[in-house]
Every structure is written in structure tokens, then in C-alpha cells.
């Protein structure tokens, strides 16, 4: 019975296929977060396919399969207290909201295939327990007397964890009648109900006159309460006759086993957070390693390292594994066949570099259910039309695309501990710059840096590399940009500490300068102050004498910003004053982009409260002390760029392209599949990824062309960048840099 919940959101950026998985495997539903939006995704191991179930701006959480596999219930959070319980079918149909905004309802569990239990917050600090009957179309509150609840296996009564300074245990019938106190209410916690519903095991409080510390058991009606262990915590039933629990001895976590009478105590593993499966299988964690124990044979074996969270269903383990692919330290979702010891990667991408709030928590926003053969693909590929200047849709070139013709691998790491991303071109199109993440196994940390390579694949050179100063620090390097003359490369460095403190630097490297005595011989500017946090890719003035970036200034190590500004710094290391300042503590300024003539600066201004907005702004920097003009409200963009003539401005969000005519301030909007996207410098061709395919759209009409990227199947595509002449597209996928030549 789930008793602990950790909400861990995953960023959906990729899926992969492993041979040997058949169509009889289960379906996996999980929460994926990408570009700030949290949605539900369905993974079919048999087909090696991932389908998007929801695509709205709300935050979807805690998906749960119905027992018959026909529905998925989940919690939808639309902000400002608008939280509701919803259901959806595995094929994406019948997406319905079951509770109202006033309920503040959060999904608890399925009682059967037509009844759903939920909890909602109350003004007195308690939680209400409610039930939704899908057949009858009714919703009712069972009780408001607890802070948490757990249903009996048959759903006829609920265990109530009462509130107050010293919580206790009670029970109540399904109808809301027959409420009874089961324990003295002196701090009893961590209860678990036996599979047959006859017994309740729980943890005694540290200080009590009646119920002393240790592990206790009682009948489900509260009778026969007795202590079965003087030590231990987090007890849980294995079947009806055995109990697994945790101990800490000599500073080490241990997993123990005993029968329901407290006899036969024995240590079965050195580790923590045991999760119970069928057939005597137990998963547990030792440090950050995942191990499997077979109680029947008494054998244990190592499975994976760098594990964050895990759960088990039949003979499958669902594992959240820390990895370092993509732009930052990431969390990847794995589905592990415990019989074959085979792992199938479901997703991977950006995630918080911080550890879970408490090591003993192990549940997360991912659930597995029985395979439903009637589940249809939610998204299908749409045949594309040609972009003007490309072969027609009926020609062999587009009716049967061959990958070898245009897709080429430019650079790939020789080791698995280095991953490249964020490609960008030099002005002459002869070189690419990229950022990379590198894992240092000796300290188990992630750092990285930046590098360059010729467009023909030669001349690979690392221009900056940095290792974290401690195991509590994580580094991320993003957005390298060549200066117009190709001599300098500017990029961002972000640092996260365990205490959640952030810092950011702007670095500029001189590719013609090399100090052999320096660890990073090309660095000529490392701008650390007074800007401890920087935002958006650095953008160069056309002459290359200044680089612009967003900054957030703080006083000392305080978390609250004291100044928001757009700064400029000379490429030779000179530091200049702010181009624009705004002292509003609730504002954030990012992604400054200068026009080709250097007179205008476009940037994003975000307001966090009273009121909340994100605006695309334009500032005339040729005249001192001018105020910015708001062009339009948008969602946070991934890129801003001016046309070559400076008359138009493009803004690419997570799923929309805006092209603004600055003369008349008229905007043209195009919708596209959420993910990486890029626009050519002449604003004619727009590229984005849809279901693993490359889509090219003509911005002047609805013509488009779809190009299959079969060689990138199973690789995370996280970045696109057009060459200056618009004839080559750089693609970062799976930690590698590829190019597609047209």
C-alpha cells in the first residue's frame, strides 16, 4: 500500500527501443516536463513508442491506472488553487475533469475500476477524504477527520491518520459511518494494512506513556495491539505473515525481516527503502545503487547505479536514474525486466540536479499498468508537402527519403561520460561551437565546458573545461555563440549548490590567443561580478565589440534579486554599465538580442506576481535612458532573432512561432509540435521536430516537407541550428552533433 509520495517531474525529450521486448509488455504512463510544461505520456515497450496524452498548459501529476487498464486518473493543477482530479483513456480520448476548483482535490487511488478516491485540503489543516463513483456520476466526502488516509484492500473501510501534535490511527467505513479510534493518539505513524485486511502494522512514537517506540501490530478493529519489535521503522507487510522494516545500526541503513509475531528477526540486506514485488522479490537501495533480493533463494544482485527513485510491478522495475545526457544533470526513466536483467530506456532529459527531499521517500509520478491492446496511437505522422525550392511531393526524393543522402554525424564522444549539445554556427558557416557535459567518476559530479569543430568534422578543439569544486556543486554550460568575425566564442556557465544557491558567469574565449601556462588557455573574460546569475544566450553586436546577456544582481548570497538588468561587456575584457535597469524585485529580464544595426535590443521581461506576465519587449539603445516598448505577451521563448534587414523580429516559444513586422507591429503566428525549433536567417524556412521527424515549413504559406530521421531513433533531439546560408541544419541528438545538408 503506498504510504509515501514524492512528486518528481520528468522532462520528456527522448525514447529508445531495445530488441527483445514483445507487444505483450505493459504500458507505462509517466509525467514529462518540457519547456516548462508538464504533461502525461504513455510508453509502449512492445512498440518502442511514446505517445503524448495531454498537451495543455496545466501541470499534470500522479497518474494512476484503473485496475482493468481502461482508464488513467490523474491530478491537474492549473495554478491559483485550481487543482482537480481528472481521467483520460489510454488512447487520449475522454479527457474529463471530475472535481471542481473549490474542491482542491488531489487523486488518492482507485478503489476499483469505477470508483476513485481523492483527498482535499481543509481550512483546519486536515484533509477531506472523498469518493467519485463514475457509474453513478456522484461525488461525496467520506470524512474530514484525518491528515492522510489509506483504504483497506477491499475498499470497505479506510484507515485514518489523525492530525494534531500527536497523530494517531483510526478507521471509518466506506459510507462515512462507524468511526472508531484505534490507537491512543500519541504519535503513531507509518501504518500498513495486510493484504487480507485483517491486521495493521505501525510505528510507535519516540515518546509516549502508552505506545513505546518500535513496531506494533493490531487487528484491523484495534484489538490485540502488541509490540513486536523494540527497534525499527517503516514496517510493511510481505504477504499476510511477514513484515519487512528498516533499521539504522552503527550509522548504516539495514533492511530486516520478521514474522507477524515478532519472531525470526533477521537482517536481509545492507541498504534502505525496500520495495516489495511478487514472488519474494525486493528492491532496495545502498547509497545510490539499486539492488535486487530474492527471498526464496536468499540471493541478491546489483542492478543499477545513480538511482533516484524506483518502484516495482510484477517482474518489472521502474527506475529513475540520474544521468548526465543533455544540457544538465538529468533524470532518465528506465523499465527493467527483472527476469532478464534487461533495461529499456523510456525517457531522459533535464531535471533538477538536487536530491529528493527525503531519502526514505520512493514514490513518484510514474505508474505501470496491464497492456491494453485496444490502446491506439495518440499521435500519427502527417505526410508533408514540399517547401518551395525542394523536390515535389510526388518525386522519389520526397516519397521515399533516404537518410544517407543528407544526414551526417559530425562529432561523437569516444566515451559515455561526455555529452554534447547546443550547436551554433560561425558567421561564415565553416565552424560550429557546442557546449558539453562531462561526468567525473572519481568525484561523481558533472561539469563540462565548450568546444569548436569545423563543419567538415575536422579540427575538434576543447576551448574550455571545468570540474565542480565539490560533490555538492553541479555545473552547466549552455549557448555558445561566435562573434561575427569568428575570433571569439561567448557562452554561459551556471552553477547549482546543494543549498539551492545559484550563480552564473559569462565567459569569452579568444580562439587566436593561447597561454600555455593556463588551464583554459583561450579564456580572455570570465565575468563573475556583479552578476551572480545570467539568463539567455549571449548575443553579439554586429561589429563583435560587445556581447549582450540578461543578468540578475543580488547582494551577497541572498536569494532575492536586488536588481534586474541587461548588461554588455567588451570582448577584450572591459566591463560596461547596464544598458537597461529595472528595480522591481518581481521582474526578470532575459534573452537580450541586438538588431543588425545595433540600435535596437529585443528582450523578454517576466513578471512573477501582481500581475503575472511574460512580454516580448523592444528597446532603442541608440538613445540613452529610453524605456522599452512591449510588443506582445508570450509564453517563455526558446529563441529570439532579428531578420537580416532588421525589419522583422521572430520569437520561437515551446510550440509557436511569431514573426513580427516592426514597421506595422503586425504578428504572424504558426503552431508547431512542442520541441526544438530553428528559423533560417531570411525567415523563409522554419524547422522543428515532430514524432522523431524533421519538419520544414515555408513561413509564407502552408507548404511543408517531412524528412525521416531514422538514424536518430532513440536519441534525444534537443537542439537545432541553421547555418547562415540556410543550406545546412545542425542537430544535437543523444549527446552527439549531426548536420543535415540540403
GROMACS .gro file of N, CA, C and O in nm, residues 12 17 24 60 139 141 143 225 256 280 286 305 312 344 429 493 597 602 617 645 691 703 726 728 736:
model
  100
   12UNK      N    1   1.027   1.515  -2.072
   12UNK     CA    2   1.022   1.420  -2.183
   12UNK      C    3   1.097   1.478  -2.302
   12UNK      O    4   1.058   1.577  -2.359
   17UNK      N    5   1.445   0.221  -2.816
   17UNK     CA    6   1.392   0.088  -2.838
   17UNK      C    7   1.502  -0.014  -2.815
   17UNK      O    8   1.614   0.003  -2.857
   24UNK      N    9   0.344  -0.793  -2.573
   24UNK     CA   10   0.269  -0.833  -2.455
   24UNK      C   11   0.316  -0.761  -2.330
   24UNK      O   12   0.267  -0.787  -2.222
   60UNK      N   13   0.011   1.833  -1.503
   60UNK     CA   14  -0.048   1.702  -1.473
   60UNK      C   15   0.045   1.624  -1.379
   60UNK      O   16   0.167   1.625  -1.399
  139UNK      N   17  -2.027   1.228  -0.638
  139UNK     CA   18  -1.906   1.264  -0.564
  139UNK      C   19  -1.948   1.296  -0.421
  139UNK      O   20  -2.043   1.371  -0.399
  141UNK      N   21  -1.804   1.326   0.019
  141UNK     CA   22  -1.697   1.328   0.119
  141UNK      C   23  -1.725   1.220   0.223
  141UNK      O   24  -1.837   1.210   0.276
  143UNK      N   25  -1.500   1.158   0.507
  143UNK     CA   26  -1.464   1.212   0.639
  143UNK      C   27  -1.368   1.328   0.621
  143UNK      O   28  -1.302   1.341   0.517
  225UNK      N   29  -0.365  -0.513   2.029
  225UNK     CA   30  -0.247  -0.432   1.998
  225UNK      C   31  -0.128  -0.479   2.080
  225UNK      O   32  -0.136  -0.492   2.201
  256UNK      N   33   1.541  -0.541   0.748
  256UNK     CA   34   1.518  -0.658   0.833
  256UNK      C   35   1.385  -0.722   0.799
  256UNK      O   36   1.296  -0.660   0.741
  280UNK      N   37   0.857  -1.296  -0.376
  280UNK     CA   38   0.969  -1.279  -0.285
  280UNK      C   39   1.077  -1.186  -0.336
  280UNK      O   40   1.189  -1.188  -0.284
  286UNK      N   41   2.131   0.089  -0.181
  286UNK     CA   42   2.250   0.101  -0.098
  286UNK      C   43   2.332   0.217  -0.153
  286UNK      O   44   2.386   0.209  -0.263
  305UNK      N   45   2.331   0.190  -1.092
  305UNK     CA   46   2.383   0.293  -1.003
  305UNK      C   47   2.319   0.427  -1.037
  305UNK      O   48   2.241   0.440  -1.130
  312UNK      N   49   0.809  -0.117  -0.832
  312UNK     CA   50   0.809  -0.250  -0.891
  312UNK      C   51   0.666  -0.289  -0.926
  312UNK      O   52   0.571  -0.251  -0.856
  344UNK      N   53   1.521  -0.103  -2.050
  344UNK     CA   54   1.473  -0.029  -2.165
  344UNK      C   55   1.455   0.116  -2.124
  344UNK      O   56   1.380   0.146  -2.032
  429UNK      N   57   2.991   3.010  -4.167
  429UNK     CA   58   2.939   2.875  -4.183
  429UNK      C   59   3.044   2.767  -4.188
  429UNK      O   60   3.011   2.652  -4.222
  493UNK      N   61   2.789   2.995  -1.815
  493UNK     CA   62   2.813   2.890  -1.715
  493UNK      C   63   2.716   2.910  -1.600
  493UNK      O   64   2.704   3.020  -1.547
  597UNK      N   65   2.180   4.648  -3.694
  597UNK     CA   66   2.247   4.778  -3.691
  597UNK      C   67   2.288   4.821  -3.551
  597UNK      O   68   2.348   4.928  -3.534
  602UNK      N   69   1.598   4.364  -2.847
  602UNK     CA   70   1.477   4.290  -2.808
  602UNK      C   71   1.510   4.201  -2.689
  602UNK      O   72   1.620   4.145  -2.681
  617UNK      N   73   0.977   4.254  -2.546
  617UNK     CA   74   0.996   4.399  -2.544
  617UNK      C   75   1.102   4.442  -2.643
  617UNK      O   76   1.190   4.363  -2.682
  645UNK      N   77   1.760   4.215  -4.242
  645UNK     CA   78   1.740   4.357  -4.268
  645UNK      C   79   1.693   4.434  -4.144
  645UNK      O   80   1.679   4.556  -4.148
  691UNK      N   81   0.742   1.392  -3.376
  691UNK     CA   82   0.742   1.244  -3.371
  691UNK      C   83   0.871   1.186  -3.429
  691UNK      O   84   0.869   1.085  -3.500
  703UNK      N   85   0.295   2.519  -4.713
  703UNK     CA   86   0.375   2.410  -4.767
  703UNK      C   87   0.475   2.359  -4.664
  703UNK      O   88   0.537   2.438  -4.592
  726UNK      N   89   2.149   2.898  -4.473
  726UNK     CA   90   2.024   2.824  -4.471
  726UNK      C   91   2.027   2.693  -4.547
  726UNK      O   92   1.921   2.637  -4.577
  728UNK      N   93   2.230   2.417  -4.442
  728UNK     CA   94   2.269   2.307  -4.353
  728UNK      C   95   2.208   2.329  -4.216
  728UNK      O   96   2.207   2.443  -4.166
  736UNK      N   97   2.538   1.387  -2.926
  736UNK     CA   98   2.620   1.396  -3.046
  736UNK      C   99   2.577   1.516  -3.130
  736UNK      O  100   2.465   1.563  -3.117
   0.00000   0.00000   0.00000
